[in-house]
mmCIF file of C-alpha atoms in Angstrom:
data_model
loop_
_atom_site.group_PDB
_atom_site.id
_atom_site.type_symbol
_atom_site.label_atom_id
_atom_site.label_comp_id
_atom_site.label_asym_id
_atom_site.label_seq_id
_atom_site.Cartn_x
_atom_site.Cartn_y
_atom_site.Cartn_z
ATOM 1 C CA UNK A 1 60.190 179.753 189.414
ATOM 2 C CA UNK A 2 62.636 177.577 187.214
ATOM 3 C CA UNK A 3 66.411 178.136 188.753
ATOM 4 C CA UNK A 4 68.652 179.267 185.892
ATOM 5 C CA UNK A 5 72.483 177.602 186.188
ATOM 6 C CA UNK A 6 75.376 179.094 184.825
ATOM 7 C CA UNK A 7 77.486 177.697 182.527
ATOM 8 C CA UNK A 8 81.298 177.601 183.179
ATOM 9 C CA UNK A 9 81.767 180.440 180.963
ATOM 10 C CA UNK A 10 79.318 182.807 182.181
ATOM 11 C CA UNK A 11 80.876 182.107 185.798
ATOM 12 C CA UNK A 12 84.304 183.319 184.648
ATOM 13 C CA UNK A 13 82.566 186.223 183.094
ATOM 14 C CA UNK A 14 81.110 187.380 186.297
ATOM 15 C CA UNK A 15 84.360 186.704 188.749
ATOM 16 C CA UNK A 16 86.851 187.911 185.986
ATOM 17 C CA UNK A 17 84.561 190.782 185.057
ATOM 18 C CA UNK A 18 82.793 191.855 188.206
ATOM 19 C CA UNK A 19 83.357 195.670 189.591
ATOM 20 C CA UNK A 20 85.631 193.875 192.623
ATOM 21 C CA UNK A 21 89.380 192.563 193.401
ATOM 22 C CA UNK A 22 88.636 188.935 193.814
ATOM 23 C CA UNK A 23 91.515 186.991 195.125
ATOM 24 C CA UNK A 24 91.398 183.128 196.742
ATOM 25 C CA UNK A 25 93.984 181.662 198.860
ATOM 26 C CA UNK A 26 94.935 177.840 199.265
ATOM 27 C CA UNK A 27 94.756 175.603 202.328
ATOM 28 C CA UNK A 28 98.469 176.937 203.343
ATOM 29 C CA UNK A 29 97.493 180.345 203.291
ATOM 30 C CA UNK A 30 99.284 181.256 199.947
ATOM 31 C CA UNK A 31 97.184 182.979 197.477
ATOM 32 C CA UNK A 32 96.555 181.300 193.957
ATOM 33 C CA UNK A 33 93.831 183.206 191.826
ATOM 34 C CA UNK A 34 93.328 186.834 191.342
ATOM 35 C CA UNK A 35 90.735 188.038 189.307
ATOM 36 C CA UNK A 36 91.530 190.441 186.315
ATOM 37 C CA UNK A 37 90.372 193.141 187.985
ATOM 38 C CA UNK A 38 92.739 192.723 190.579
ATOM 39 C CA UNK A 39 95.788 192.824 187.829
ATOM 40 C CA UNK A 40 94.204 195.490 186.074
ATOM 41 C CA UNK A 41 94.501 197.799 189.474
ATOM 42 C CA UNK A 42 97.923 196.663 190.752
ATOM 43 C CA UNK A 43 99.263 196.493 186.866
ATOM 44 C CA UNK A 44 100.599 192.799 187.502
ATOM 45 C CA UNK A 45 100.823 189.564 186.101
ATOM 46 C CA UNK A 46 99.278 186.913 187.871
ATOM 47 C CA UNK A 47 102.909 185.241 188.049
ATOM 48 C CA UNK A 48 103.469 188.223 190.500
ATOM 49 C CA UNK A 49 101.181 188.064 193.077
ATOM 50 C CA UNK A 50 100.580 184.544 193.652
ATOM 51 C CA UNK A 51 101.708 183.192 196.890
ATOM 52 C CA UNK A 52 102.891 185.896 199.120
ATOM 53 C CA UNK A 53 103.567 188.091 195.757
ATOM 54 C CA UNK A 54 100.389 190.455 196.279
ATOM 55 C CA UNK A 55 101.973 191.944 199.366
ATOM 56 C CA UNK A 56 104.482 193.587 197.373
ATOM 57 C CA UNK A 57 102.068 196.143 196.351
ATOM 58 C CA UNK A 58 100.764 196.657 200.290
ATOM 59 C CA UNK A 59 102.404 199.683 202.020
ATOM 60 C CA UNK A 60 105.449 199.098 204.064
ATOM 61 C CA UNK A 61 103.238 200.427 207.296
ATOM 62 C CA UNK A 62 99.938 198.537 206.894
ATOM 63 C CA UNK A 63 101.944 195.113 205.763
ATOM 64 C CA UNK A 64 102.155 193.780 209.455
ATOM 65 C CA UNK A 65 99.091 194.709 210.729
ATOM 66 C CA UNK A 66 97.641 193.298 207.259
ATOM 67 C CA UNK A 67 99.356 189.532 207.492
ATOM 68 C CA UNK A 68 98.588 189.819 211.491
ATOM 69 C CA UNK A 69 94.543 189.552 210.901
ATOM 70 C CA UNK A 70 94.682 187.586 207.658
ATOM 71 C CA UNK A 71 96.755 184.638 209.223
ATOM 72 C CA UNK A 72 94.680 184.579 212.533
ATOM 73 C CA UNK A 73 91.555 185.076 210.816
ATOM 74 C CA UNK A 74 92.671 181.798 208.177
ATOM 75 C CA UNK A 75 94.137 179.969 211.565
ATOM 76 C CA UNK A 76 90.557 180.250 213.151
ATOM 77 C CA UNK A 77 89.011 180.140 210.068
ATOM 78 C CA UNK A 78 86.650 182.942 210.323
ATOM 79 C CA UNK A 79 85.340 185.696 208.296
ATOM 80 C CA UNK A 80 87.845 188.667 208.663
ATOM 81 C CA UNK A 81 87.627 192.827 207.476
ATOM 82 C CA UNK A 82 90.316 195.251 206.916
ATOM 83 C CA UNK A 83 91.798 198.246 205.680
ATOM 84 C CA UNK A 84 95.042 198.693 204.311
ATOM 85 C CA UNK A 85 96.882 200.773 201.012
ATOM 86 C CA UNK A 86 97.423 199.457 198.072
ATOM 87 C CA UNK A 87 99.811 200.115 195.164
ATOM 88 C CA UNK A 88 97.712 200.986 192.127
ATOM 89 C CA UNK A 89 99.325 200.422 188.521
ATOM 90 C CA UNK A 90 100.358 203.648 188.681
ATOM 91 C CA UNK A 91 102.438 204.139 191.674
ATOM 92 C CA UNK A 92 99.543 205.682 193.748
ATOM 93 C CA UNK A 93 98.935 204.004 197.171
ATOM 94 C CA UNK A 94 94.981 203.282 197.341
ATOM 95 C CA UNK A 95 92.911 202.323 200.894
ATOM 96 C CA UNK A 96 91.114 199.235 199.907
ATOM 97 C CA UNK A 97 88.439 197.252 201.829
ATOM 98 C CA UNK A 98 89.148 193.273 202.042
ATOM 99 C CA UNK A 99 86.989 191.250 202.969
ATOM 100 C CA UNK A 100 87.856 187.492 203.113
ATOM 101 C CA UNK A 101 85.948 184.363 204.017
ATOM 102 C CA UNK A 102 86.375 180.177 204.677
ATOM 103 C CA UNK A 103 85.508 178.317 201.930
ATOM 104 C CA UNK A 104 84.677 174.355 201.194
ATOM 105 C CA UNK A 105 84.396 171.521 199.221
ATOM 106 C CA UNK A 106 81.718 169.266 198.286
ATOM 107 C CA UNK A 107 82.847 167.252 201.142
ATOM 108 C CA UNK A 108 82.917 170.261 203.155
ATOM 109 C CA UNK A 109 86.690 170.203 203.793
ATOM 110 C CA UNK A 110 87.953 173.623 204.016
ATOM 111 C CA UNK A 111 89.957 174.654 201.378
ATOM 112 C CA UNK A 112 91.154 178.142 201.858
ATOM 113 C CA UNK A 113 89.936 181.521 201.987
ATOM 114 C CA UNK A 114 87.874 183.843 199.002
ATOM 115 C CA UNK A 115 88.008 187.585 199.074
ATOM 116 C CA UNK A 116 87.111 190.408 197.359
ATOM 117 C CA UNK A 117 88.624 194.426 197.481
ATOM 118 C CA UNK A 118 86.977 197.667 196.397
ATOM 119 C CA UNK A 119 88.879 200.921 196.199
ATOM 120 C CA UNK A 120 87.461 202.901 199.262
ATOM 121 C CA UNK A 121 90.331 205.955 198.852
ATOM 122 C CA UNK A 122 87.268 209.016 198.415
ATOM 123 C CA UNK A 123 85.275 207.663 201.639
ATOM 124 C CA UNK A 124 88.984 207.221 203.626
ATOM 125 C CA UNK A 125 90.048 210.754 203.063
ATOM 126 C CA UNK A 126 86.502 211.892 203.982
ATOM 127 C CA UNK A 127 86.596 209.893 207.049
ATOM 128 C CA UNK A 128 90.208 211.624 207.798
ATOM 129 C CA UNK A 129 89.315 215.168 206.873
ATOM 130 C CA UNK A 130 86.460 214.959 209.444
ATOM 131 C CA UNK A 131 88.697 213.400 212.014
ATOM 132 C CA UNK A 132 91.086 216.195 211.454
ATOM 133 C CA UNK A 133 88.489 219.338 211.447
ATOM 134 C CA UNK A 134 87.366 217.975 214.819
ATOM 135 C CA UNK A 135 90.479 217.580 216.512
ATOM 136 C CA UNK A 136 91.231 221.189 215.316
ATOM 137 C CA UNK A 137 88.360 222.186 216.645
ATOM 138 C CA UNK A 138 89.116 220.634 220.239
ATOM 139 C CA UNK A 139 92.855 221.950 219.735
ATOM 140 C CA UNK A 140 91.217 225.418 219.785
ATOM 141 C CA UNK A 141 88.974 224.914 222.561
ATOM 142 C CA UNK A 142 91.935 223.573 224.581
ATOM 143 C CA UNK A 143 94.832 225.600 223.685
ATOM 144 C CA UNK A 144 95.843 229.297 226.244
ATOM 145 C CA UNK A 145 93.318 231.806 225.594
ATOM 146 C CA UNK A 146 94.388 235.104 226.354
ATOM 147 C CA UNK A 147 90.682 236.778 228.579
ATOM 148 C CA UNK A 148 90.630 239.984 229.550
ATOM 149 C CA UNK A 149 89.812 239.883 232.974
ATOM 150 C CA UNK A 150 87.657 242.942 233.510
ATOM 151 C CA UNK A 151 85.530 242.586 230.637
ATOM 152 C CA UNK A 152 86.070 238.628 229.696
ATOM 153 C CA UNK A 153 86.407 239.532 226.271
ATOM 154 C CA UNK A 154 88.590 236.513 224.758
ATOM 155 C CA UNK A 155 91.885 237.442 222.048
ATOM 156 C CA UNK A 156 90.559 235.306 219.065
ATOM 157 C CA UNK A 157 93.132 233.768 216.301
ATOM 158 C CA UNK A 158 93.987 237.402 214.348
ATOM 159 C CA UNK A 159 94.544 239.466 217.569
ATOM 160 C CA UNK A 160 91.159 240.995 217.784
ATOM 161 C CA UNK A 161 89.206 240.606 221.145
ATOM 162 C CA UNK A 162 85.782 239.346 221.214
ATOM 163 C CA UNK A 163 83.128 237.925 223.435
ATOM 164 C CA UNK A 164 83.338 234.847 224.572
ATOM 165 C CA UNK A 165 80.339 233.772 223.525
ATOM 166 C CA UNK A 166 80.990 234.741 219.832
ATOM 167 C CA UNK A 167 84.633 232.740 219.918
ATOM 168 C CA UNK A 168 83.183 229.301 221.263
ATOM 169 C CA UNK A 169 80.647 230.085 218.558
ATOM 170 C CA UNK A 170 82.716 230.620 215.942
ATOM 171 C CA UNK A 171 84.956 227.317 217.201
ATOM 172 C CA UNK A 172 82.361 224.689 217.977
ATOM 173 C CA UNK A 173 78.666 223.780 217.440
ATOM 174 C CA UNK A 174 77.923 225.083 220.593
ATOM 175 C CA UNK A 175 75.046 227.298 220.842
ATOM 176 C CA UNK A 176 73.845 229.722 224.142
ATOM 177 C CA UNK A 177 70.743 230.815 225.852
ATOM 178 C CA UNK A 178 71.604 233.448 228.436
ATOM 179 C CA UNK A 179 70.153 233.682 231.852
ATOM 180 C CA UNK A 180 71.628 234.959 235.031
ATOM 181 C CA UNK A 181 72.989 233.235 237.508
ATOM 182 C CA UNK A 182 71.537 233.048 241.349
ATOM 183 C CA UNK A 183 74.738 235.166 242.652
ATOM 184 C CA UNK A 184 74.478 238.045 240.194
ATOM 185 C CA UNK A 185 70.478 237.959 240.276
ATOM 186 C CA UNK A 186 70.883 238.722 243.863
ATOM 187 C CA UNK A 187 73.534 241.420 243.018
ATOM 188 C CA UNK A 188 71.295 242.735 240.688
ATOM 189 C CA UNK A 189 68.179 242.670 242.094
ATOM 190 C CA UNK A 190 68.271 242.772 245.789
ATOM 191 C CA UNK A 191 64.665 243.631 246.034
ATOM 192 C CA UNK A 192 64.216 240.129 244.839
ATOM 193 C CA UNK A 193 66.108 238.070 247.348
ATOM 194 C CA UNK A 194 65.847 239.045 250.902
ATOM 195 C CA UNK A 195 68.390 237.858 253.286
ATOM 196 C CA UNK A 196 66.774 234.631 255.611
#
């Protein structure tokens, strides 16, 4: 199979017009290309993020943590992944996924870092929402239940009482098969069990 080469042109094409943030950062760690994509989300000239001018648009709380694995990942000069929100054109803070890797010359001198972004927001606030429904769930497994003690029926969230069983039903994934236990069997059926 003949190899087909790309022209200069249809190179730009693809990096410029590719569904990604590409972004490539110099030998000191200072970024100095951004695709158009990458303008076209953050709503910024290229004059604005180069350097250190991209993390302008990274929240204030994710900034540290962001710059922390970038520089030791560039220092060691290895292949790094993160997480961290971005300022859209529009104001709105977006969770994007970087990934960045050490790249070389001819010569095989390293020469900085490539990386590309994609907009992960949807699968963030999925990840969250399930986060959150399960520590609500354990928060209502843990919390004071009021039992009553005679009849173990349990006070559930609007005042009613109910059986147990039905309440850790209703509040987990748990699921029961009853049997009797060897204390009440004996209670129950002392025909059965006859004292040794």
């Amino acid at each position: 199979m003949k190899k087909y080469i790309l022209s200069h042109n249809e190179y730009m094409t693809i990096v410029e017009q590719a569904p990604i943030m590409i972004w490539r950062a110099n030998v000191s760690a200072e970024c100095d290309y951004f695709n158009q994509q990458w303008l076209n989300f953050t709503g910024r000239t290229i004059k604005q993020e180069l350097g250190n001018g991209w993390a302008d648009g990274v929240f204030t709380e994710d900034l540290e943590r962001c710059f922390g694995i970038y520089l030791t990942a560039f220092n060691k000069r290895e292949v790094f992944e993160m997480e961290y929100r971005l300022r859209r054109y529009d104001g709105e803070y977006r969770w994007i996924f970087d990934r960045g890797v050490p790249f070389e010359d001819e010569q095989r001198n390293f020469k900085g870092f490539i990386g590309s972004c994609i907009d992960i927001t949807e699968t963030v606030e999925a990840r969250m929402l399930l986060l959150k429904e399960r520590d609500d769930e354990i928060n209502n497994l843990r919390g004071m239940l009021p039992i009553c003690s005679s009849c173990k029926k349990i006070k559930n969230d609007t005042g009613y009482w109910e059986q147990i069983e039905v309440y850790i039903k209703n509040h987990s994934e748990a699921d029961f098969s009853h049997g009797i236990c060897p204390e009440c069997a004996e209670k129950l059926y002392p025909e059965y069990y006859k004292k040794k």
